[in-house]
Short mmCIF file of C-alpha atoms and ligand atoms in Angstrom, two decimals:
data_model
loop_
_atom_site.label_atom_id
_atom_site.label_comp_id
_atom_site.label_asym_id
_atom_site.label_seq_id
_atom_site.Cartn_x
_atom_site.Cartn_y
_atom_site.Cartn_z
CA MET A 12 -14.92 4.20 -11.53
CA HIS A 13 -17.32 6.93 -9.15
CA LYS A 14 -16.98 10.26 -10.36
CA PHE A 15 -15.57 12.58 -7.68
CA ALA A 16 -14.07 16.24 -7.64
CA TYR A 17 -10.05 16.34 -6.30
CA TYR A 18 -8.51 18.02 -3.43
CA ALA A 19 -4.90 18.34 -3.42
CA PRO A 20 -3.96 21.16 -0.01
CA GLN A 21 -0.66 21.73 0.71
CA THR A 22 -1.17 22.13 4.22
CA VAL A 23 -2.85 20.09 7.17
CA LYS A 24 -5.05 22.85 7.71
CA GLU A 25 -6.31 22.96 4.56
CA ALA A 26 -7.36 19.66 4.21
CA ALA A 27 -9.13 19.70 7.87
CA ARG A 28 -11.28 22.71 6.49
CA ILE A 29 -11.95 20.62 3.16
CA LEU A 30 -12.85 17.53 5.01
CA SER A 31 -15.02 19.89 7.44
CA LYS A 32 -17.06 22.31 4.83
CA ASN A 33 -17.95 18.71 2.85
CA GLY A 34 -18.82 16.39 6.18
CA PRO A 35 -19.11 12.91 5.48
CA ASN A 36 -19.13 13.32 1.58
CA SER A 37 -15.56 13.98 1.48
CA LYS A 38 -12.54 10.93 1.74
CA LEU A 39 -8.60 11.38 2.83
CA LEU A 40 -7.07 9.55 0.32
CA ALA A 41 -3.30 8.36 1.34
CA GLY A 42 -1.79 5.88 -0.63
CA GLY A 43 -5.37 4.49 -2.24
CA THR A 44 -5.07 1.01 -1.83
CA ASP A 45 -8.04 0.49 0.39
CA LEU A 46 -10.36 3.55 -0.55
CA LEU A 47 -9.65 3.02 -4.59
CA VAL A 48 -11.19 -0.64 -3.60
CA GLN A 49 -13.97 0.60 -1.93
CA ILE A 50 -14.88 3.49 -4.18
CA LYS A 51 -14.67 0.79 -7.31
CA GLU A 52 -16.58 -1.81 -5.15
CA HIS A 53 -19.12 0.49 -3.48
CA VAL A 54 -18.28 -1.59 0.00
CA LYS A 55 -18.67 0.59 2.91
CA GLY A 56 -21.19 2.94 1.75
CA PRO A 57 -21.43 5.11 -0.85
CA ALA A 58 -18.58 6.40 -3.04
CA PRO A 59 -17.71 10.46 -2.06
CA ASP A 60 -18.25 13.09 -4.25
CA TYR A 61 -15.23 14.45 -3.21
CA VAL A 62 -11.79 13.28 -2.53
CA VAL A 63 -9.02 15.21 -0.59
CA SER A 64 -5.12 13.45 -1.29
CA VAL A 65 -2.64 13.85 1.06
CA LYS A 66 0.05 14.02 -1.53
CA ASN A 67 1.06 17.24 -1.33
CA ILE A 68 1.30 17.81 2.35
CA ARG A 69 4.73 17.91 2.99
CA GLU A 70 4.97 17.36 6.51
CA LEU A 71 2.72 14.31 6.51
CA HIS A 72 5.32 12.66 4.38
CA ASP A 73 8.34 12.56 7.08
CA VAL A 74 9.46 9.94 9.40
CA LYS A 75 11.82 11.12 11.77
CA PHE A 76 13.95 8.83 14.66
CA SER A 77 16.16 9.73 17.29
CA ALA A 78 16.92 7.86 20.04
CA ARG A 79 15.42 10.74 22.13
CA ALA A 80 12.62 11.88 20.51
CA GLY A 81 11.66 8.61 19.33
CA LEU A 82 10.29 7.79 15.84
CA THR A 83 7.26 9.83 14.32
CA ILE A 84 5.97 8.38 11.44
CA GLY A 85 3.66 10.65 8.95
CA ALA A 86 0.56 9.50 8.32
CA GLY A 87 1.17 9.96 4.80
CA ALA A 88 4.75 8.05 4.69
CA THR A 89 4.45 4.71 2.38
CA ILE A 90 5.26 1.71 4.85
CA SER A 91 8.64 0.86 2.31
CA GLU A 92 9.22 4.41 3.22
CA THR A 93 9.00 3.87 6.81
CA LEU A 94 10.70 1.04 6.97
CA ALA A 95 13.49 2.53 5.25
CA THR A 96 14.41 4.84 7.72
CA LYS A 97 17.47 4.63 9.68
CA GLY A 98 16.68 3.24 13.14
CA VAL A 99 13.27 1.57 12.36
CA GLN A 100 14.14 -2.02 11.67
CA GLU A 101 17.07 -2.19 14.50
CA HIS A 102 15.10 0.19 17.50
CA PHE A 103 11.18 -1.22 16.33
CA PRO A 104 11.38 -4.57 14.97
CA ALA A 105 7.92 -5.45 15.56
CA ILE A 106 6.88 -2.58 13.21
CA ALA A 107 8.42 -4.08 10.04
CA ASP A 108 7.00 -7.60 11.83
CA GLY A 109 3.59 -5.92 11.53
CA THR A 110 4.03 -3.86 7.93
CA ALA A 111 6.51 -6.30 6.28
CA ILE A 112 3.29 -8.36 5.54
CA ILE A 113 0.88 -5.96 4.52
CA GLY A 114 -0.36 -6.88 0.89
CA SER A 115 2.87 -7.10 -1.62
CA LEU A 116 6.08 -4.86 -2.28
CA GLN A 117 3.73 -3.39 -4.78
CA ILE A 118 1.11 -2.51 -2.35
CA GLN A 119 4.54 -1.35 0.34
CA ASN A 120 5.52 1.32 -1.89
CA ILE A 121 2.03 3.02 -2.14
CA ALA A 122 0.09 1.92 1.09
CA THR A 123 0.84 4.37 4.04
CA ILE A 124 0.88 3.28 7.54
CA GLY A 125 -1.49 6.02 8.79
CA GLY A 126 -4.01 4.89 6.10
CA ASN A 127 -3.81 1.09 7.76
CA LEU A 128 -4.58 2.47 10.83
CA CYS A 129 -6.97 5.10 10.02
CA ASN A 130 -9.43 2.08 7.67
CA ALA A 131 -9.33 0.70 11.24
CA ALA A 132 -9.83 -3.22 9.57
CA PRO A 133 -9.78 -4.99 12.69
CA SER A 134 -7.24 -7.42 11.31
CA ALA A 135 -5.17 -3.99 10.29
CA ASP A 136 -1.33 -5.62 11.06
CA SER A 137 0.31 -2.17 11.46
CA ALA A 138 -2.17 -1.91 14.66
CA PRO A 139 -1.26 -4.23 16.97
CA PRO A 140 2.77 -3.49 17.08
CA LEU A 141 2.40 0.01 17.44
CA ILE A 142 0.03 -0.36 20.23
CA ALA A 143 2.40 -2.71 22.16
CA TYR A 144 5.38 -0.29 21.38
CA GLY A 145 2.80 2.61 23.61
CA ALA A 146 2.37 4.95 19.92
CA THR A 147 0.26 8.24 20.32
CA ALA A 148 -1.78 9.53 17.46
CA LEU A 149 -2.01 13.07 16.74
CA ILE A 150 -4.89 14.15 15.62
CA ALA A 151 -5.42 17.92 13.87
CA GLY A 152 -9.10 19.58 13.09
CA PRO A 153 -9.63 22.78 11.45
CA ARG A 154 -9.27 24.81 14.33
CA ALA A 155 -7.03 22.41 17.35
CA THR A 156 -4.81 19.45 17.52
CA ARG A 157 -5.39 16.47 20.22
CA THR A 158 -3.27 13.49 20.96
CA VAL A 159 -4.88 10.43 22.04
CA ALA A 160 -3.34 6.93 22.89
CA LEU A 161 -3.68 4.44 19.36
CA GLU A 162 -4.96 2.12 21.93
CA ASP A 163 -8.06 4.27 22.25
CA PHE A 164 -7.67 5.66 18.28
CA PHE A 165 -10.17 2.27 16.96
CA THR A 166 -14.22 2.35 18.00
CA GLY A 167 -15.38 -0.47 16.04
CA PRO A 168 -14.53 -2.23 12.69
CA GLY A 169 -13.73 0.46 10.24
CA LYS A 170 -14.50 3.43 13.05
CA THR A 171 -11.98 5.64 14.78
CA VAL A 172 -11.64 8.55 17.20
CA LEU A 173 -11.58 10.70 13.81
CA LYS A 174 -14.38 13.67 14.24
CA PRO A 175 -15.86 14.90 10.88
CA GLY A 176 -13.17 17.36 9.90
CA GLU A 177 -10.20 15.53 11.85
CA LEU A 178 -7.25 13.92 10.13
CA LEU A 179 -4.45 11.60 11.51
CA VAL A 180 -1.26 13.79 11.07
CA SER A 181 1.86 11.38 12.51
CA ILE A 182 2.22 8.49 15.00
CA HIS A 183 4.66 8.76 17.22
CA VAL A 184 6.67 5.64 19.08
CA PRO A 185 8.70 6.58 21.92
CA THR A 186 11.97 4.49 21.86
CA PRO A 187 11.85 1.19 23.65
CA PRO A 188 13.65 0.94 27.25
CA ALA A 189 16.82 -1.10 27.82
CA ARG A 190 16.02 -4.63 28.47
CA SER A 191 12.42 -5.01 26.81
CA GLY A 192 11.54 -6.49 23.48
CA CYS A 193 8.54 -6.77 20.89
CA GLN A 194 7.40 -9.20 18.72
CA TYR A 195 4.16 -9.49 16.50
CA VAL A 196 2.85 -12.44 14.77
CA ARG A 197 0.53 -12.98 12.24
CA HIS A 198 -1.53 -16.37 11.35
CA THR A 199 -3.32 -16.85 7.94
CA PRO A 200 -4.18 -19.66 6.07
CA ARG A 201 -1.63 -18.68 3.46
CA ALA A 202 1.87 -17.35 3.64
CA GLN A 203 1.53 -13.76 1.43
CA MET A 204 -1.26 -11.57 0.11
CA ASP A 205 -3.71 -12.40 3.09
CA ILE A 206 -5.43 -10.65 5.80
CA ALA A 207 -5.18 -11.97 9.85
CA MET A 208 -6.81 -14.51 11.08
CA VAL A 209 -5.12 -13.97 14.86
CA GLY A 210 -1.90 -11.47 15.40
CA VAL A 211 -0.41 -10.92 18.34
CA ALA A 212 2.13 -8.27 19.59
CA SER A 213 4.06 -8.83 22.95
CA PHE A 214 6.04 -6.48 24.51
CA ILE A 215 8.27 -6.89 27.55
CA THR A 216 10.45 -5.10 29.68
CA LEU A 217 12.89 -7.04 32.25
CA ASP A 218 13.40 -5.69 35.46
CA ARG A 219 17.49 -6.10 36.56
CA LYS A 220 16.98 -9.55 37.97
CA GLY A 221 15.34 -10.48 34.85
CA ARG A 222 11.54 -10.35 36.03
CA VAL A 223 8.93 -8.62 33.64
CA ALA A 224 8.86 -5.13 34.80
CA ASP A 225 6.17 -4.48 32.20
CA ALA A 226 3.90 -6.10 29.83
CA ARG A 227 1.65 -5.36 27.02
CA ILE A 228 -0.16 -7.71 24.98
CA VAL A 229 -2.08 -6.32 22.12
CA LEU A 230 -4.04 -8.72 20.29
CA GLY A 231 -5.64 -7.89 16.56
CA ALA A 232 -8.72 -9.55 14.45
CA VAL A 233 -10.15 -11.27 17.58
CA ALA A 234 -12.43 -8.46 18.72
CA PRO A 235 -14.01 -5.25 16.85
CA THR A 236 -10.66 -3.43 17.30
CA PRO A 237 -7.17 -4.78 18.33
CA ILE A 238 -7.40 -5.10 22.15
CA ARG A 239 -4.70 -5.23 24.84
CA ALA A 240 -4.84 -8.71 26.88
CA ARG A 241 -4.99 -6.66 30.08
CA GLN A 242 -5.38 -9.54 32.70
CA ALA A 243 -2.73 -11.17 30.72
CA GLU A 244 -0.07 -8.98 31.00
CA ASP A 245 -0.91 -8.32 35.01
CA SER A 246 -0.44 -12.19 35.28
CA LEU A 247 3.02 -11.66 34.30
CA ARG A 248 4.01 -8.28 35.74
CA GLY A 249 6.33 -8.87 38.44
CA GLN A 250 6.87 -12.75 37.34
CA GLU A 251 9.99 -15.03 36.23
CA PRO A 252 9.02 -15.21 32.85
CA THR A 253 8.95 -18.98 32.99
CA ALA A 254 7.07 -21.56 30.22
CA ASP A 255 4.60 -21.96 32.40
CA ALA A 256 3.88 -17.72 33.32
CA LEU A 257 3.97 -17.68 29.60
CA ARG A 258 1.27 -20.59 29.01
CA ALA A 259 -0.93 -19.16 31.86
CA ALA A 260 -0.60 -15.65 29.97
CA GLY A 261 -1.62 -17.11 26.90
CA ASP A 262 -4.85 -18.62 28.27
CA ILE A 263 -5.87 -15.91 29.54
CA ALA A 264 -5.43 -13.77 26.51
CA ALA A 265 -7.42 -16.06 25.04
CA ARG A 266 -10.27 -16.14 27.28
CA GLU A 267 -10.00 -11.85 27.10
CA GLU A 268 -11.14 -11.82 23.34
CA SER A 269 -14.13 -11.92 21.13
CA PRO A 270 -13.67 -13.60 18.00
CA ILE A 271 -15.98 -14.27 15.32
CA GLY A 272 -15.45 -17.47 13.18
CA ASP A 273 -15.49 -16.74 9.45
CA VAL A 274 -14.00 -18.40 6.24
CA ARG A 275 -10.22 -17.68 7.98
CA GLY A 276 -10.89 -19.79 10.95
CA SER A 277 -13.22 -20.19 13.72
CA ALA A 278 -13.91 -18.77 16.79
CA GLY A 279 -12.29 -21.90 18.95
CA TYR A 280 -9.31 -22.35 16.76
CA ARG A 281 -8.67 -18.27 16.80
CA ARG A 282 -8.44 -18.14 20.48
CA TYR A 283 -6.16 -21.64 20.31
CA MET A 284 -3.94 -19.89 18.40
CA THR A 285 -4.27 -16.53 20.18
CA SER A 286 -2.60 -18.68 23.09
CA VAL A 287 0.10 -20.47 20.90
CA LEU A 288 1.24 -16.91 19.73
CA VAL A 289 1.01 -14.89 22.82
CA GLN A 290 3.35 -17.45 23.83
CA ARG A 291 5.69 -17.50 21.18
CA THR A 292 5.86 -13.33 20.58
CA ALA A 293 6.16 -13.75 24.74
CA GLN A 294 9.39 -15.71 23.91
CA ALA A 295 10.97 -13.75 21.42
CA ALA A 296 10.86 -10.54 22.82
CA LEU A 297 12.13 -11.90 25.82
CA LYS A 298 15.09 -12.91 24.36
CA GLN A 299 15.26 -9.39 22.60
CA ALA A 300 14.94 -8.15 26.30
CA MET A 301 18.09 -10.08 27.32
CA ARG A 302 20.34 -9.39 24.70
CA MET B 22 -8.73 -5.24 1.40
CA ASN B 23 -11.33 -6.60 -0.74
CA GLU B 24 -12.65 -9.78 1.89
CA GLU B 25 -13.91 -11.64 -1.39
CA GLY B 26 -11.21 -12.29 -3.45
CA ASN B 27 -11.37 -12.37 -7.31
CA LYS B 28 -14.22 -11.86 -9.35
CA PRO B 29 -14.82 -14.46 -11.97
CA GLY B 30 -14.34 -12.81 -15.07
CA GLN B 31 -13.30 -8.90 -16.11
CA SER B 32 -14.74 -5.80 -14.73
CA PRO B 33 -17.28 -3.84 -17.48
CA GLU B 34 -14.17 -1.17 -17.63
CA GLU B 35 -12.04 -3.84 -18.91
CA GLU B 36 -14.65 -5.32 -21.52
CA THR B 37 -14.86 -1.64 -23.00
CA MET B 38 -11.27 -1.83 -23.17
CA ASP B 39 -10.42 -4.77 -24.44
CA THR B 40 -13.00 -5.70 -26.97
CA ARG B 41 -13.44 -2.51 -28.67
CA SER B 42 -14.32 -2.70 -32.25
CA THR B 43 -11.76 -2.74 -34.76
CA ALA B 44 -13.82 -0.14 -37.27
CA VAL B 45 -13.36 2.23 -34.74
CA THR B 46 -10.18 4.37 -36.19
CA ARG B 47 -7.77 5.32 -33.64
CA ARG B 48 -8.60 8.90 -33.85
CA GLN B 49 -12.23 8.22 -33.52
CA PHE B 50 -11.19 6.48 -30.63
CA LEU B 51 -9.27 8.59 -29.50
CA ILE B 52 -12.10 11.35 -29.81
CA GLY B 53 -14.36 8.93 -28.19
CA ALA B 54 -12.15 8.23 -25.30
CA GLY B 55 -12.44 12.17 -24.61
CA ALA B 56 -10.72 11.77 -20.94
CA GLY B 57 -7.00 11.44 -22.69
CA LEU B 58 -5.84 13.07 -25.88
CA VAL B 59 -2.51 12.43 -26.37
CA VAL B 60 -0.56 15.37 -27.29
CA GLY B 61 2.60 16.46 -28.48
CA ALA B 62 6.05 17.25 -26.63
CA ALA B 63 4.96 19.54 -23.36
CA ALA B 64 5.51 22.79 -24.68
CA THR B 65 3.31 22.75 -27.46
CA ALA B 66 0.70 21.27 -25.27
CA GLY B 67 -1.12 24.33 -23.43
CA LEU B 68 -4.86 23.74 -23.02
CA GLN B 69 -5.33 22.64 -26.15
CA ALA B 70 -5.24 19.78 -25.12
CA LEU B 71 -8.47 19.88 -23.01
CA GLN B 72 -10.09 20.81 -26.48
CA PRO B 73 -11.73 17.19 -28.03
CA ALA B 74 -11.92 18.48 -31.71
CA LYS B 75 -8.28 18.20 -32.15
CA PRO B 76 -6.05 15.34 -30.93
CA VAL B 77 -2.75 14.97 -32.29
CA GLU B 78 -0.51 11.88 -31.73
CA GLN B 79 3.26 12.50 -31.65
CA ALA B 80 4.77 11.14 -34.59
CA LYS B 81 8.00 9.57 -34.14
CA PRO B 82 9.63 8.71 -30.54
CA ALA B 83 11.22 11.69 -29.16
CA PRO B 84 14.39 10.88 -26.46
CA PRO B 85 13.33 10.63 -23.05
CA VAL B 86 13.24 14.32 -21.68
CA GLN B 87 13.36 15.06 -18.20
CA GLN B 88 10.61 16.48 -16.87
CA PRO B 89 11.58 19.50 -14.80
CA ALA B 90 10.36 19.46 -11.20
CA GLN B 91 6.96 21.00 -11.14
CA PRO B 92 7.35 24.29 -8.57
CA ALA B 93 4.88 24.22 -6.29
CA PRO B 94 2.51 26.93 -6.51
CA ALA B 95 2.48 29.62 -3.61
CA THR B 96 -0.66 29.62 -2.59
CA ALA B 97 -1.99 26.79 -1.52
CA ILE B 98 -5.16 24.91 -4.14
CA VAL B 99 -8.42 25.23 -2.45
CA GLU B 100 -10.46 24.58 -5.31
CA PRO B 101 -11.31 21.21 -6.36
CA VAL B 102 -9.96 19.65 -9.37
CA SER B 103 -13.97 18.51 -11.18
CA GLY B 104 -13.35 17.26 -15.05
CA ALA B 105 -10.67 16.89 -16.72
CA LYS B 106 -7.14 17.95 -15.78
CA LEU B 107 -3.87 18.87 -17.84
CA VAL B 108 -1.02 15.80 -16.71
CA LYS B 109 1.85 15.38 -18.03
CA LEU B 110 3.05 11.74 -17.84
CA ASN B 111 6.53 10.43 -19.69
CA VAL B 112 5.41 7.00 -20.63
CA ASN B 113 8.24 4.73 -22.32
CA GLY B 114 10.26 7.12 -23.54
CA LEU B 115 6.91 9.98 -25.16
CA ASP B 116 6.24 12.95 -23.28
CA TYR B 117 2.07 13.23 -23.51
CA SER B 118 -0.03 15.52 -22.34
CA LEU B 119 -3.18 14.23 -21.19
CA ALA B 120 -6.55 15.87 -19.83
CA ILE B 121 -7.68 12.81 -17.40
CA GLU B 122 -10.30 13.43 -15.04
CA PRO B 123 -9.91 12.64 -11.23
CA GLN B 124 -11.30 9.64 -10.97
CA THR B 125 -9.63 7.62 -13.59
CA THR B 126 -6.56 5.14 -12.60
CA LEU B 127 -2.79 4.98 -14.22
CA ILE B 128 -4.20 1.45 -15.59
CA GLU B 129 -7.04 3.48 -17.69
CA VAL B 130 -4.85 5.99 -19.19
CA LEU B 131 -2.34 3.61 -20.28
CA LYS B 132 -4.56 1.06 -22.29
CA ARG B 133 -7.41 3.24 -23.03
CA ASP B 134 -6.35 6.59 -23.70
CA LEU B 135 -2.54 5.37 -25.20
CA GLY B 136 -3.64 2.17 -26.33
CA LEU B 137 -0.66 0.29 -24.85
CA THR B 138 -3.06 -2.73 -23.51
CA GLY B 139 0.24 -4.82 -22.95
CA THR B 140 -0.34 -4.15 -19.41
CA LYS B 141 -3.32 -6.20 -17.53
CA LEU B 142 -5.71 -5.96 -15.50
CA GLY B 143 -6.81 -8.70 -13.29
CA CYS B 144 -8.00 -7.83 -10.06
CA ASN B 145 -8.90 -3.96 -10.40
CA GLY B 146 -8.07 -4.22 -5.96
CA SER B 147 -4.33 -4.52 -5.61
CA MET B 148 -4.43 -7.82 -5.12
CA CYS B 149 -2.84 -9.73 -7.75
CA SER B 150 0.10 -7.12 -9.23
CA ALA B 151 -0.91 -7.73 -13.04
CA CYS B 152 -0.97 -4.41 -13.62
CA THR B 153 2.47 -3.90 -12.49
CA VAL B 154 3.82 -0.82 -14.14
CA LEU B 155 7.55 1.19 -13.35
CA VAL B 156 6.92 4.85 -11.91
CA ASP B 157 10.18 6.15 -11.13
CA GLY B 158 11.55 3.10 -11.39
CA VAL B 159 9.55 1.49 -8.56
CA ALA B 160 7.15 -1.43 -9.68
CA GLN B 161 3.55 -0.41 -8.97
CA ASN B 162 0.06 -1.67 -9.33
CA SER B 163 -1.23 0.66 -11.66
CA CYS B 164 -4.78 -0.30 -11.07
CA SER B 165 -4.64 1.49 -7.88
CA LEU B 166 -2.91 4.89 -8.71
CA LEU B 167 -5.31 7.79 -9.68
CA ALA B 168 -3.55 9.22 -12.83
CA ILE B 169 -3.76 12.43 -11.82
CA ARG B 170 -1.17 12.44 -8.80
CA GLU B 171 1.23 10.47 -10.94
CA SER B 172 1.54 13.82 -13.04
CA GLY B 173 5.30 14.73 -14.02
CA LYS B 174 6.20 10.83 -13.38
CA LYS B 175 8.26 8.19 -15.50
CA ILE B 176 6.01 5.81 -16.67
CA VAL B 177 7.87 2.26 -18.41
CA THR B 178 5.15 -0.43 -19.34
CA VAL B 179 5.89 -3.72 -20.64
CA GLU B 180 5.96 -1.85 -24.43
CA GLY B 181 9.26 0.17 -23.03
CA LEU B 182 11.25 -3.01 -22.68
CA GLU B 183 12.46 -3.57 -25.83
CA GLN B 184 15.58 -1.71 -27.26
CA GLY B 185 15.94 -0.94 -30.93
CA GLY B 186 14.11 -4.04 -31.82
CA LYS B 187 15.90 -6.26 -29.44
CA LEU B 188 14.17 -7.70 -26.39
CA HIS B 189 14.52 -7.32 -22.96
CA PRO B 190 16.98 -10.14 -20.98
CA VAL B 191 13.80 -10.53 -18.92
CA GLN B 192 10.87 -10.71 -21.99
CA GLU B 193 13.62 -13.24 -23.35
CA ALA B 194 14.21 -14.79 -20.27
CA PHE B 195 10.56 -15.17 -20.00
CA TRP B 196 10.18 -16.39 -23.52
CA THR B 197 13.03 -19.32 -23.39
CA GLN B 198 12.30 -20.51 -19.80
CA MET B 199 8.27 -20.69 -20.68
CA GLY B 200 7.95 -18.58 -17.52
CA TYR B 201 4.20 -18.50 -18.71
CA GLN B 202 1.23 -20.44 -19.58
CA CYS B 203 -1.94 -18.36 -20.32
CA GLY B 204 0.64 -15.40 -20.55
CA PHE B 205 -1.94 -13.43 -18.32
CA CYS B 206 0.63 -12.27 -15.27
CA THR B 207 3.42 -11.79 -17.24
CA PRO B 208 3.58 -8.39 -17.94
CA GLY B 209 3.24 -7.66 -14.80
CA GLN B 210 5.65 -10.32 -13.59
CA ILE B 211 8.15 -9.18 -16.00
CA MET B 212 8.02 -5.68 -15.34
CA ARG B 213 8.21 -7.14 -10.87
CA ALA B 214 11.50 -8.96 -11.85
CA VAL B 215 12.58 -5.90 -14.15
CA GLU B 216 12.26 -3.72 -11.13
CA LEU B 217 14.33 -6.23 -8.95
CA LEU B 218 17.31 -6.38 -11.33
CA ASN B 219 18.21 -3.04 -11.33
CA LYS B 220 18.78 -2.99 -8.47
CA THR B 221 20.16 -5.81 -7.31
CA LYS B 222 22.86 -7.87 -9.17
CA ASN B 223 22.70 -11.89 -8.55
CA PRO B 224 19.88 -12.47 -6.62
CA THR B 225 19.17 -15.47 -4.54
CA ASP B 226 15.99 -17.54 -4.99
CA ALA B 227 14.92 -16.53 -1.80
CA GLN B 228 15.67 -12.99 -2.60
CA ILE B 229 13.91 -13.32 -6.08
CA MET B 230 10.99 -15.25 -4.27
CA ALA B 231 10.05 -12.39 -1.48
CA HIS B 232 10.23 -9.74 -4.27
CA MET B 233 8.24 -11.53 -6.95
CA SER B 234 5.17 -12.68 -3.85
CA GLY B 235 3.09 -10.37 -4.63
CA ASN B 236 2.33 -11.37 -8.26
CA MET B 237 -0.39 -13.91 -8.15
CA CYS B 238 0.05 -16.11 -11.46
CA LYS B 239 -3.34 -18.11 -11.84
CA CYS B 240 -1.99 -20.96 -13.92
CA GLY B 241 0.73 -21.55 -11.31
CA ALA B 242 3.64 -21.24 -13.64
CA TYR B 243 5.73 -19.95 -10.66
CA PRO B 244 9.02 -22.69 -10.87
CA ASN B 245 9.10 -21.24 -14.62
CA ILE B 246 8.84 -17.90 -13.25
CA LEU B 247 11.74 -18.42 -10.55
CA LYS B 248 13.69 -20.15 -13.66
CA ALA B 249 13.01 -17.10 -15.87
CA VAL B 250 13.85 -14.45 -13.43
CA GLN B 251 17.56 -16.66 -12.07
CA ALA B 252 18.37 -16.71 -16.39
CA ALA B 253 17.39 -12.76 -16.19
CA ALA B 254 19.05 -12.14 -13.65
CA LYS B 255 22.57 -14.35 -15.53
CA GLN B 256 22.42 -12.07 -18.96
CA MET B 257 22.36 -8.89 -16.62
CA ALA B 258 24.98 -9.90 -13.49
S1 FES C 429 -5.32 -5.38 -11.73
FE1 FES C 429 -5.00 -6.97 -9.76
S2 FES C 429 -3.07 -5.74 -8.59
FE2 FES C 429 -4.10 -4.20 -10.23
S1 FES C 430 0.69 -17.59 -16.90
FE1 FES C 430 -1.68 -17.50 -16.78
S2 FES C 430 -1.64 -16.08 -15.07
FE2 FES C 430 0.37 -16.57 -14.49
#
């Protein structure tokens, strides 16, 4: 592998300082399941000369949940650690939908949700459910911290709002309100170890009368970044969630995306599957909401 | 994850690992490898381990020694590590102090520096799990771990399963059930199955298949792999 110097800072501040000192020549290393492949195969530009490990930064590994405060996932926590945290599977089933399918169990033992987000693949499976739950990202730089909505975190394939010297500290997800539900489904040519052709997360909250109070529909792998299907969401708000309403929402969502065609599926097929998956995930979300 | 799938053949790294000439003595090999020197029990290692001139191999297996948890240094490390750094690993019950460069993966240390060639390098990119080993009891892809990040950990490879000349029940079962064709994925499959059966007694078929799903078998020996894990589960119940 390409030779690099290795930093193991113990605080977020220090990591930010190291990153800003070394500029684009430095890369943050969390689980490494993406970064090490990128270094070995020289994809995504030249290999970095400095690698900054987050392993010794304690605060990045915490996963905390309380019904009141919601869920906070440290950017360095592994997928397995996150899923094993009490309350996660129960209150945020779609996070489990989106992360328990990332790679193999071996990968989930190493890989982090923070890394999946920062790698910013349009197909990243953790992004749509987190965005659908209304997650925010806490970002630290050498001098200050800031918070951005996760839906604004991505700017293009492999690109995020992180500026040189900044790093993702944690993801915060509010506890979903009563009468709400959320599901994420991805469609892939094969069942295991694959990358999404289309991924859809639907979050629905019902009012007391059973009409849609709020809806957030997030599409993955069908645009340069994960996107909200806002017109589809609007079409549902205030409506009875009938099969017809969901079908219409699915068709609207399919028109809001800009998919590519590749080895996993043509653009047309992606659009078709988007419509199907919006209906399926919205149905499942409704079921949870009516429990 | 890599979009293109596996490359035909192996990486150059792997070739140098496995096709090394037998004319090279183990001692020369250890010196030549430079990065990793096998040194006796932790206490004697010190910085000498960084001197490539004096490799010492531990003669007989020491009982597994629990590594004391590394106390966190009071001040943060601001300087980068470039060049070799002393790393302590317990591999199959033996303590090693090794001089390892930051870019070295765990599988490189196991195969190249320790001569434990049982672990196989397939994709070198977290896709096939042929390189699965146990790290503190958890199955991980050794091609995707930087060795210096695993300091103080207990590693078990396929060579470490046999006890007193007796195969581990999972090894035995893969043998009797023919849980392989070419055998390349087998060490990884076995380590993965060992992890499962250490944690779960009498797993269901669905549990076995879910647990083993990240381990690719290019020969498609999956039905017999399932039979082998079922048989081992019976033995270990
Ligand atoms: S060699 Fe394929 S996952 Fe490590
Ligand atoms: S036995 Fe050949 S790859 Fe599995």
